[in-house]
PDB file of C-alpha atoms in Angstrom:
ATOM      1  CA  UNK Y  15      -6.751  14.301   4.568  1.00 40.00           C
ATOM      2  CA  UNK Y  16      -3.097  14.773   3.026  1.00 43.00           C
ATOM      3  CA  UNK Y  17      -1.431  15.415   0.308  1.00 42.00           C
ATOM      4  CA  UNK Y  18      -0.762  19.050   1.305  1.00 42.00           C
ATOM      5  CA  UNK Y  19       3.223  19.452   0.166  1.00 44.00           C
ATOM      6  CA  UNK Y  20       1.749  17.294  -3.184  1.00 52.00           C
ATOM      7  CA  UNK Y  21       0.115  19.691  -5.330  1.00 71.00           C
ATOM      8  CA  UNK Y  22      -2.627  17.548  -6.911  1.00 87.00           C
ATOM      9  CA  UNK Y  23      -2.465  14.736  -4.706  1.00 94.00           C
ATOM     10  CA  UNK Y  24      -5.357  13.514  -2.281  1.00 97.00           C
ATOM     11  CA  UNK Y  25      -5.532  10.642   0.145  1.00 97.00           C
ATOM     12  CA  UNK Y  26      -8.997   9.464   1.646  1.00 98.00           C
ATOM     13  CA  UNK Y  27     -10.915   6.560   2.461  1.00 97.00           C
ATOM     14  CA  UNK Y  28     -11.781   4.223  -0.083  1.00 98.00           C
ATOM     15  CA  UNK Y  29     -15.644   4.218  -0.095  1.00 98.00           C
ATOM     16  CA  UNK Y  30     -17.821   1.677  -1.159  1.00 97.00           C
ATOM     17  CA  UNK Y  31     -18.172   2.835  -4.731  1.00 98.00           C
ATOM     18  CA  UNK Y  32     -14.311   3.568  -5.244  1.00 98.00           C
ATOM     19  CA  UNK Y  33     -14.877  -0.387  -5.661  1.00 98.00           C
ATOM     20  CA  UNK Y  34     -15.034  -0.652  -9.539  1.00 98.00           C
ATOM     21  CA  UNK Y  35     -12.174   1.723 -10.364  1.00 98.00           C
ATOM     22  CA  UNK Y  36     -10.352  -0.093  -7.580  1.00 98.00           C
ATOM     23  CA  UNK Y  37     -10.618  -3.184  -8.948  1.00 98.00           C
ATOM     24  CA  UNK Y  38     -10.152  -2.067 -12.686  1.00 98.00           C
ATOM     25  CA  UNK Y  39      -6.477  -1.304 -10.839  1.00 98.00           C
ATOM     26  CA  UNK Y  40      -6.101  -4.660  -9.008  1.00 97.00           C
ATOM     27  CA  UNK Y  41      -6.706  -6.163 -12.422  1.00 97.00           C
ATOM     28  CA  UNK Y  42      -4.515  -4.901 -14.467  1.00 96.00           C
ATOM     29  CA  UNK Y  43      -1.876  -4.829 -11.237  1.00 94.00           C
ATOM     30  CA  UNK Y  44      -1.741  -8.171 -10.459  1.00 92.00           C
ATOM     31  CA  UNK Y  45      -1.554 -11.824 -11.874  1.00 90.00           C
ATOM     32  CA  UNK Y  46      -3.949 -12.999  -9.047  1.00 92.00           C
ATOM     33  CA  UNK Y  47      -6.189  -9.879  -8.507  1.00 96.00           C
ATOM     34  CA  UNK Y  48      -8.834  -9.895  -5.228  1.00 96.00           C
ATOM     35  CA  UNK Y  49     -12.373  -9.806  -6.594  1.00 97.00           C
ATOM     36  CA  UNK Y  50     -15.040  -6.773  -6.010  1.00 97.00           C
ATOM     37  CA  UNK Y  51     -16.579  -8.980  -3.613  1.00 98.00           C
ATOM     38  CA  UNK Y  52     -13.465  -9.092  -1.267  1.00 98.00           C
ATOM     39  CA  UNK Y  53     -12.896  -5.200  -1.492  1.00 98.00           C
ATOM     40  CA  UNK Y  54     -16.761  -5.106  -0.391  1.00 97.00           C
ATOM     41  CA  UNK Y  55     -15.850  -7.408   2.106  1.00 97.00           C
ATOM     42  CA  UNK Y  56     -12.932  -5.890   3.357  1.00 98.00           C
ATOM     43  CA  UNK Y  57     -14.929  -1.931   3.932  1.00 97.00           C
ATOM     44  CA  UNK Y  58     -18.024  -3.967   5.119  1.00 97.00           C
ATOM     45  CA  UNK Y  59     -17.118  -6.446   7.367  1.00 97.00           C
ATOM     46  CA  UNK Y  60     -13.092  -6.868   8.709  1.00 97.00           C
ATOM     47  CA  UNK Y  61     -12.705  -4.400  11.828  1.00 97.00           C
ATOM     48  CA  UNK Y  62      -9.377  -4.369  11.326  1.00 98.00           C
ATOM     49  CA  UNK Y  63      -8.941  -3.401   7.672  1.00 98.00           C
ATOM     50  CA  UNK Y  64      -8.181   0.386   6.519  1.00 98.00           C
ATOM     51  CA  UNK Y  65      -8.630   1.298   3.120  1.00 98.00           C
ATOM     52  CA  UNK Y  66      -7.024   4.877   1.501  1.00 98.00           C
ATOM     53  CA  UNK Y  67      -6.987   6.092  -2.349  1.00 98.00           C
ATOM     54  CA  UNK Y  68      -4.925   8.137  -4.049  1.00 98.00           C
ATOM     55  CA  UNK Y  69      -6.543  10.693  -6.297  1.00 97.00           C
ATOM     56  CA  UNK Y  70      -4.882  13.551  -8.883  1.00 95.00           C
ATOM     57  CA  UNK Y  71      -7.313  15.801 -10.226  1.00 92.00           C
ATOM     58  CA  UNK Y  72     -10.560  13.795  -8.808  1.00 91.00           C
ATOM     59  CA  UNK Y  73      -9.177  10.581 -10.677  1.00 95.00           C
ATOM     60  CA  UNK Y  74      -8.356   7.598  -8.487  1.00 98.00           C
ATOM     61  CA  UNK Y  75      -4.976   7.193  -9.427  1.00 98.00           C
ATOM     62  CA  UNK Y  76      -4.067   4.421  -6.896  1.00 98.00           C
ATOM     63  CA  UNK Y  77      -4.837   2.199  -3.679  1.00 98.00           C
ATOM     64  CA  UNK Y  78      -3.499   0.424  -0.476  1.00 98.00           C
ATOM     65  CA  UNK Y  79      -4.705  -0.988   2.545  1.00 98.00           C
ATOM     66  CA  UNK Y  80      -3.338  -2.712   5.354  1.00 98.00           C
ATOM     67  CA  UNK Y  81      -5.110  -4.555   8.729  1.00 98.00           C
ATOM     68  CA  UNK Y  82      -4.165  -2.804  12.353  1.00 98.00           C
ATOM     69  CA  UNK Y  83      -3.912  -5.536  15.004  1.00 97.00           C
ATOM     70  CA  UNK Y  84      -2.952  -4.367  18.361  1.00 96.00           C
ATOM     71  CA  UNK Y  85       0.100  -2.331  17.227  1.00 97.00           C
ATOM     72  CA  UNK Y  86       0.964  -3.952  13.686  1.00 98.00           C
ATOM     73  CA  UNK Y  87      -0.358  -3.108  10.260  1.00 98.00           C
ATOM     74  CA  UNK Y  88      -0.403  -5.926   7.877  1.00 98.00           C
ATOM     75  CA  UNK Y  89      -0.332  -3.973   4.192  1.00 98.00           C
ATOM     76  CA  UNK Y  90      -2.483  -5.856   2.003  1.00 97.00           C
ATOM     77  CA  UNK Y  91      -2.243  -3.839  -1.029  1.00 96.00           C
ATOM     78  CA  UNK Y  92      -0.848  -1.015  -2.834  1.00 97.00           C
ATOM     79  CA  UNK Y  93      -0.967  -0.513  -6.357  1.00 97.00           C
ATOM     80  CA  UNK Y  94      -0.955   2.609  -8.792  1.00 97.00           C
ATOM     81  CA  UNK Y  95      -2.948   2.572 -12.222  1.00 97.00           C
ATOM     82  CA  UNK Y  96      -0.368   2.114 -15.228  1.00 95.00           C
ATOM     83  CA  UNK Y  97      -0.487   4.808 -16.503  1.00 94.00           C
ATOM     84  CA  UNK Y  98       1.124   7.135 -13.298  1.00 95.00           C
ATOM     85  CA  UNK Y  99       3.347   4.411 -12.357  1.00 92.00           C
ATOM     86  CA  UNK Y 100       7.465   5.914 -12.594  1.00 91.00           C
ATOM     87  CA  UNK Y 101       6.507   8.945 -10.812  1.00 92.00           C
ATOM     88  CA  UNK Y 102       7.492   8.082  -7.373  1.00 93.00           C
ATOM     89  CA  UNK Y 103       3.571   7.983  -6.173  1.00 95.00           C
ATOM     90  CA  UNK Y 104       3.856   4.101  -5.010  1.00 95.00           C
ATOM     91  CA  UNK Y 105       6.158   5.793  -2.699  1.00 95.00           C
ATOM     92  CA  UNK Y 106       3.703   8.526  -1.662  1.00 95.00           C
ATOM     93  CA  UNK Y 107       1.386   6.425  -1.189  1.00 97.00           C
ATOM     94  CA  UNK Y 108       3.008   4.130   1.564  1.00 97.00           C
ATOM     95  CA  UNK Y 109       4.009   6.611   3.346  1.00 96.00           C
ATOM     96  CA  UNK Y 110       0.597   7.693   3.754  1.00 97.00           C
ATOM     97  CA  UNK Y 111      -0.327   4.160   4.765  1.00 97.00           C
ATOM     98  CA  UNK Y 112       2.834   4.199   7.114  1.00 97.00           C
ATOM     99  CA  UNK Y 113       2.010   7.882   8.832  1.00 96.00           C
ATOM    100  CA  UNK Y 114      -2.042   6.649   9.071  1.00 97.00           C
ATOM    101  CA  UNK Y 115      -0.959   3.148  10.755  1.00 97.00           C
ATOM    102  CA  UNK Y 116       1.579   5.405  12.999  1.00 96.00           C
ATOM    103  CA  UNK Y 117      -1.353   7.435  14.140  1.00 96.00           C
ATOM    104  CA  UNK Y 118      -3.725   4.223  14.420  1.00 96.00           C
ATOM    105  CA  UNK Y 119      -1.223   2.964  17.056  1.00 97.00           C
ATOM    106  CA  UNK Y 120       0.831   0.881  15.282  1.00 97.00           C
ATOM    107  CA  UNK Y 121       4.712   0.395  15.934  1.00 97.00           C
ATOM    108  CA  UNK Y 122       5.635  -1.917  12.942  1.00 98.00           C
ATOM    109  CA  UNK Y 123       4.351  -2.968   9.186  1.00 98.00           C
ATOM    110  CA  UNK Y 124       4.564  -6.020   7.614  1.00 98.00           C
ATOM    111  CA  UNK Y 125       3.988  -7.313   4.308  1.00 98.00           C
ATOM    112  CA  UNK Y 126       4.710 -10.126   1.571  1.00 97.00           C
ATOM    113  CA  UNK Y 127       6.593  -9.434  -1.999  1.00 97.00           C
ATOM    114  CA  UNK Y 128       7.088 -11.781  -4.267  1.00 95.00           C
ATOM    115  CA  UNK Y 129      11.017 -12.590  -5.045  1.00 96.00           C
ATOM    116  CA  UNK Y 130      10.663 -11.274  -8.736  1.00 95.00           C
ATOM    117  CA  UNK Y 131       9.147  -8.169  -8.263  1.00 94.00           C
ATOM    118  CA  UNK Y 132      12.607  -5.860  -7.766  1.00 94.00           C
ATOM    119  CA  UNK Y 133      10.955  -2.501  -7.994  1.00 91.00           C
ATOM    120  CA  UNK Y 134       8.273  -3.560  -5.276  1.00 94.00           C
ATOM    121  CA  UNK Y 135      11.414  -4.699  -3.012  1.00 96.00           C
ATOM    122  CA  UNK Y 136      13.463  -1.767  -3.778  1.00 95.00           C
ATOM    123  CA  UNK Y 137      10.708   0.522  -2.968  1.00 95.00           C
ATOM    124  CA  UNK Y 138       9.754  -1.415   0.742  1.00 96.00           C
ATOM    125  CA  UNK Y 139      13.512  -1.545   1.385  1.00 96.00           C
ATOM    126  CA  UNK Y 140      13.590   2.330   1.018  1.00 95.00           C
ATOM    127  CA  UNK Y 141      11.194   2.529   3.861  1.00 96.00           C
ATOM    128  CA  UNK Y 142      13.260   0.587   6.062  1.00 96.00           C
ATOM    129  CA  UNK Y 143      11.618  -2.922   5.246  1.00 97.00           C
ATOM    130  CA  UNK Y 144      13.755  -5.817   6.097  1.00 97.00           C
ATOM    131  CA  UNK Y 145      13.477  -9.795   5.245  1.00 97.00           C
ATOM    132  CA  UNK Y 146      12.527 -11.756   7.754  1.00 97.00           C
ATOM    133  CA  UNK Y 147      11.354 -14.820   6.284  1.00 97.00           C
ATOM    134  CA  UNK Y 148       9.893 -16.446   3.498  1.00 97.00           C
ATOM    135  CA  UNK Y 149       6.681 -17.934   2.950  1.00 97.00           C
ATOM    136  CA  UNK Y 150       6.980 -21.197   0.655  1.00 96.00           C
ATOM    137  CA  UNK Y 151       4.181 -21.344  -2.548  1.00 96.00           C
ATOM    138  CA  UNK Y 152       2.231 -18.642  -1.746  1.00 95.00           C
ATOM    139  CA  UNK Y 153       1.356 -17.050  -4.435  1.00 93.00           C
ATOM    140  CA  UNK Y 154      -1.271 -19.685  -6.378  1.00 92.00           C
ATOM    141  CA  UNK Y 155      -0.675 -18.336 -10.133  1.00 92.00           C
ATOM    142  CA  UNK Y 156       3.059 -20.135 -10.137  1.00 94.00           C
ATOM    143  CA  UNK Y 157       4.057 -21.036  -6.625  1.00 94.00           C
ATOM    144  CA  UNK Y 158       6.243 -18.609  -6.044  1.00 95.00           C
ATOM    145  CA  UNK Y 159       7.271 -17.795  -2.916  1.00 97.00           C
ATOM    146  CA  UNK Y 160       6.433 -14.818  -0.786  1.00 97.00           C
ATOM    147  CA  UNK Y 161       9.610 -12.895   1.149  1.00 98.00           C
ATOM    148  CA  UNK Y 162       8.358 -11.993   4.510  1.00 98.00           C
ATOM    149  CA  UNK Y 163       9.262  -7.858   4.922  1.00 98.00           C
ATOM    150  CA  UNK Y 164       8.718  -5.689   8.057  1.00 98.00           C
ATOM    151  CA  UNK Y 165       9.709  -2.054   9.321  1.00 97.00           C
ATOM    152  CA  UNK Y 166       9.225   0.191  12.101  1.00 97.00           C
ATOM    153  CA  UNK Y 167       7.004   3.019  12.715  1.00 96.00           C
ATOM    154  CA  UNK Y 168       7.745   5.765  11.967  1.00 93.00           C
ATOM    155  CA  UNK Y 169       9.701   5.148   8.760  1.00 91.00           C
ATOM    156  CA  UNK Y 170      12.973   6.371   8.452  1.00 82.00           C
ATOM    157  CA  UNK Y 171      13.260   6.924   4.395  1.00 78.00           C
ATOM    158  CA  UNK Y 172      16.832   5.339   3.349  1.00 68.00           C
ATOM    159  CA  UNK Y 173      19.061   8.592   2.171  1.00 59.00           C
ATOM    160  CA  UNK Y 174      18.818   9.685  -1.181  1.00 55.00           C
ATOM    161  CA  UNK Y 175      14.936   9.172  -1.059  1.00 53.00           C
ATOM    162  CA  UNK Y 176      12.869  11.641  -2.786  1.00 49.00           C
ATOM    163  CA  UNK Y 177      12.318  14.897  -0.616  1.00 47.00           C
ATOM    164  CA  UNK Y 178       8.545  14.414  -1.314  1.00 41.00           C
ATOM    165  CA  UNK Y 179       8.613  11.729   0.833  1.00 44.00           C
ATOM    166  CA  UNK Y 180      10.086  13.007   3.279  1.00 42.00           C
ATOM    167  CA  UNK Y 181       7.513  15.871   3.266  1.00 40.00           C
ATOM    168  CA  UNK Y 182       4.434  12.829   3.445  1.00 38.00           C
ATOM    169  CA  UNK Y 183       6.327  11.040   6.493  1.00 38.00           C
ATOM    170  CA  UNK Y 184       6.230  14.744   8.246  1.00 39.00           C
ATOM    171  CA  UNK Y 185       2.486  15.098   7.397  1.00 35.00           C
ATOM    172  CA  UNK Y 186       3.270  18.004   5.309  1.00 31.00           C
ATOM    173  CA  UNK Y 187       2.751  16.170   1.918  1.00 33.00           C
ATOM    174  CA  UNK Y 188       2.584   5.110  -1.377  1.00 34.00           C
ATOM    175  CA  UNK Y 189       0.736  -4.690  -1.552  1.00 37.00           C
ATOM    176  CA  UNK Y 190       1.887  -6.395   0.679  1.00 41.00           C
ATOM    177  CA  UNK Y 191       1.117  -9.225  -1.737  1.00 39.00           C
ATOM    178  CA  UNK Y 192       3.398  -7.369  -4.077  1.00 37.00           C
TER     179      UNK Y 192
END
């Protein structure tokens, strides 16, 4: 588990009943939110998938997951609850995601962000994410497209990054679809 250098902080596995509060997250995260049933499908039944949360004081604070294929990670989502978004922990918790794909075997991540969502971008781009494409329509609430981000592993954090960060990256210590 880390979160060492984060006084506070934990990272596990998402468990089966993390499901609710995870969701209760998704919702209020995202215009097109996955559905309990795919979360239960996604710890139940898809090898690939890998599934962290991000608690302060025993509260599930945030989420992400990603898919490891061969030596890629695919992040699927990442999201904080509202009310400890601004405090840098979307950032703490990709890194964790990063450092846990790095040790899984994979050499790059990839994920999509919609065009609109700045922060998201700014965040990714921190990491080292770069555009690579562009994936027309995809998201189904307004047809907005999806910008086609990847990185290698390990991130290097762009300069000027938090030193907390830094700290997670070392191990001494944050959705794809945006």
């Amino acid at each position: 588990m880390s979160g060492e250098g984060a006084p506070g902080i934990v990272f596990r596995t998402m468990r089966y009943e993390d499901i609710p509060e995870v969701s209760a997250i998704e919702v209020e995260s995202f215009a097109t939110p996955w559905s309990e049933a795919a979360f239960i499908s996604e710890l139940t039944q898809n090898q690939f998938a890998q599934y962290i949360v991000m608690e302060y004081e025993d509260r599930l604070i945030g989420y992400g997951g990603m898919w490891i294929i061969i030596d890629e990670a695919h992040v699927t989502n990442i999201a904080v609850t509202s009310d400890f978004r601004g405090r840098r922990l979307g950032e703490r918790l990709l890194a964790e995601l990063g450092s846990r794909a790095a040790r899984l075997g994979a050499e790059r991540m990839t994920l999509e962000v919609r065009p609109s969502n700045v922060a998201a971008r700014r965040l990714y781009e921190k990491f080292g994410f770069e555009a690579v494409g562009l994936r027309p329509g995809y998201y189904s609430d307004n047809g907005e497209d999806a910008i086609i981000m990847w990185s290698e592993l390990p991130f290097r954090i762009a300069a000027g990054s938090s030193k907390e960060v830094e700290n997670v990256e070392k191990g001494t210590a944050a959705r794809g679809r945006d």
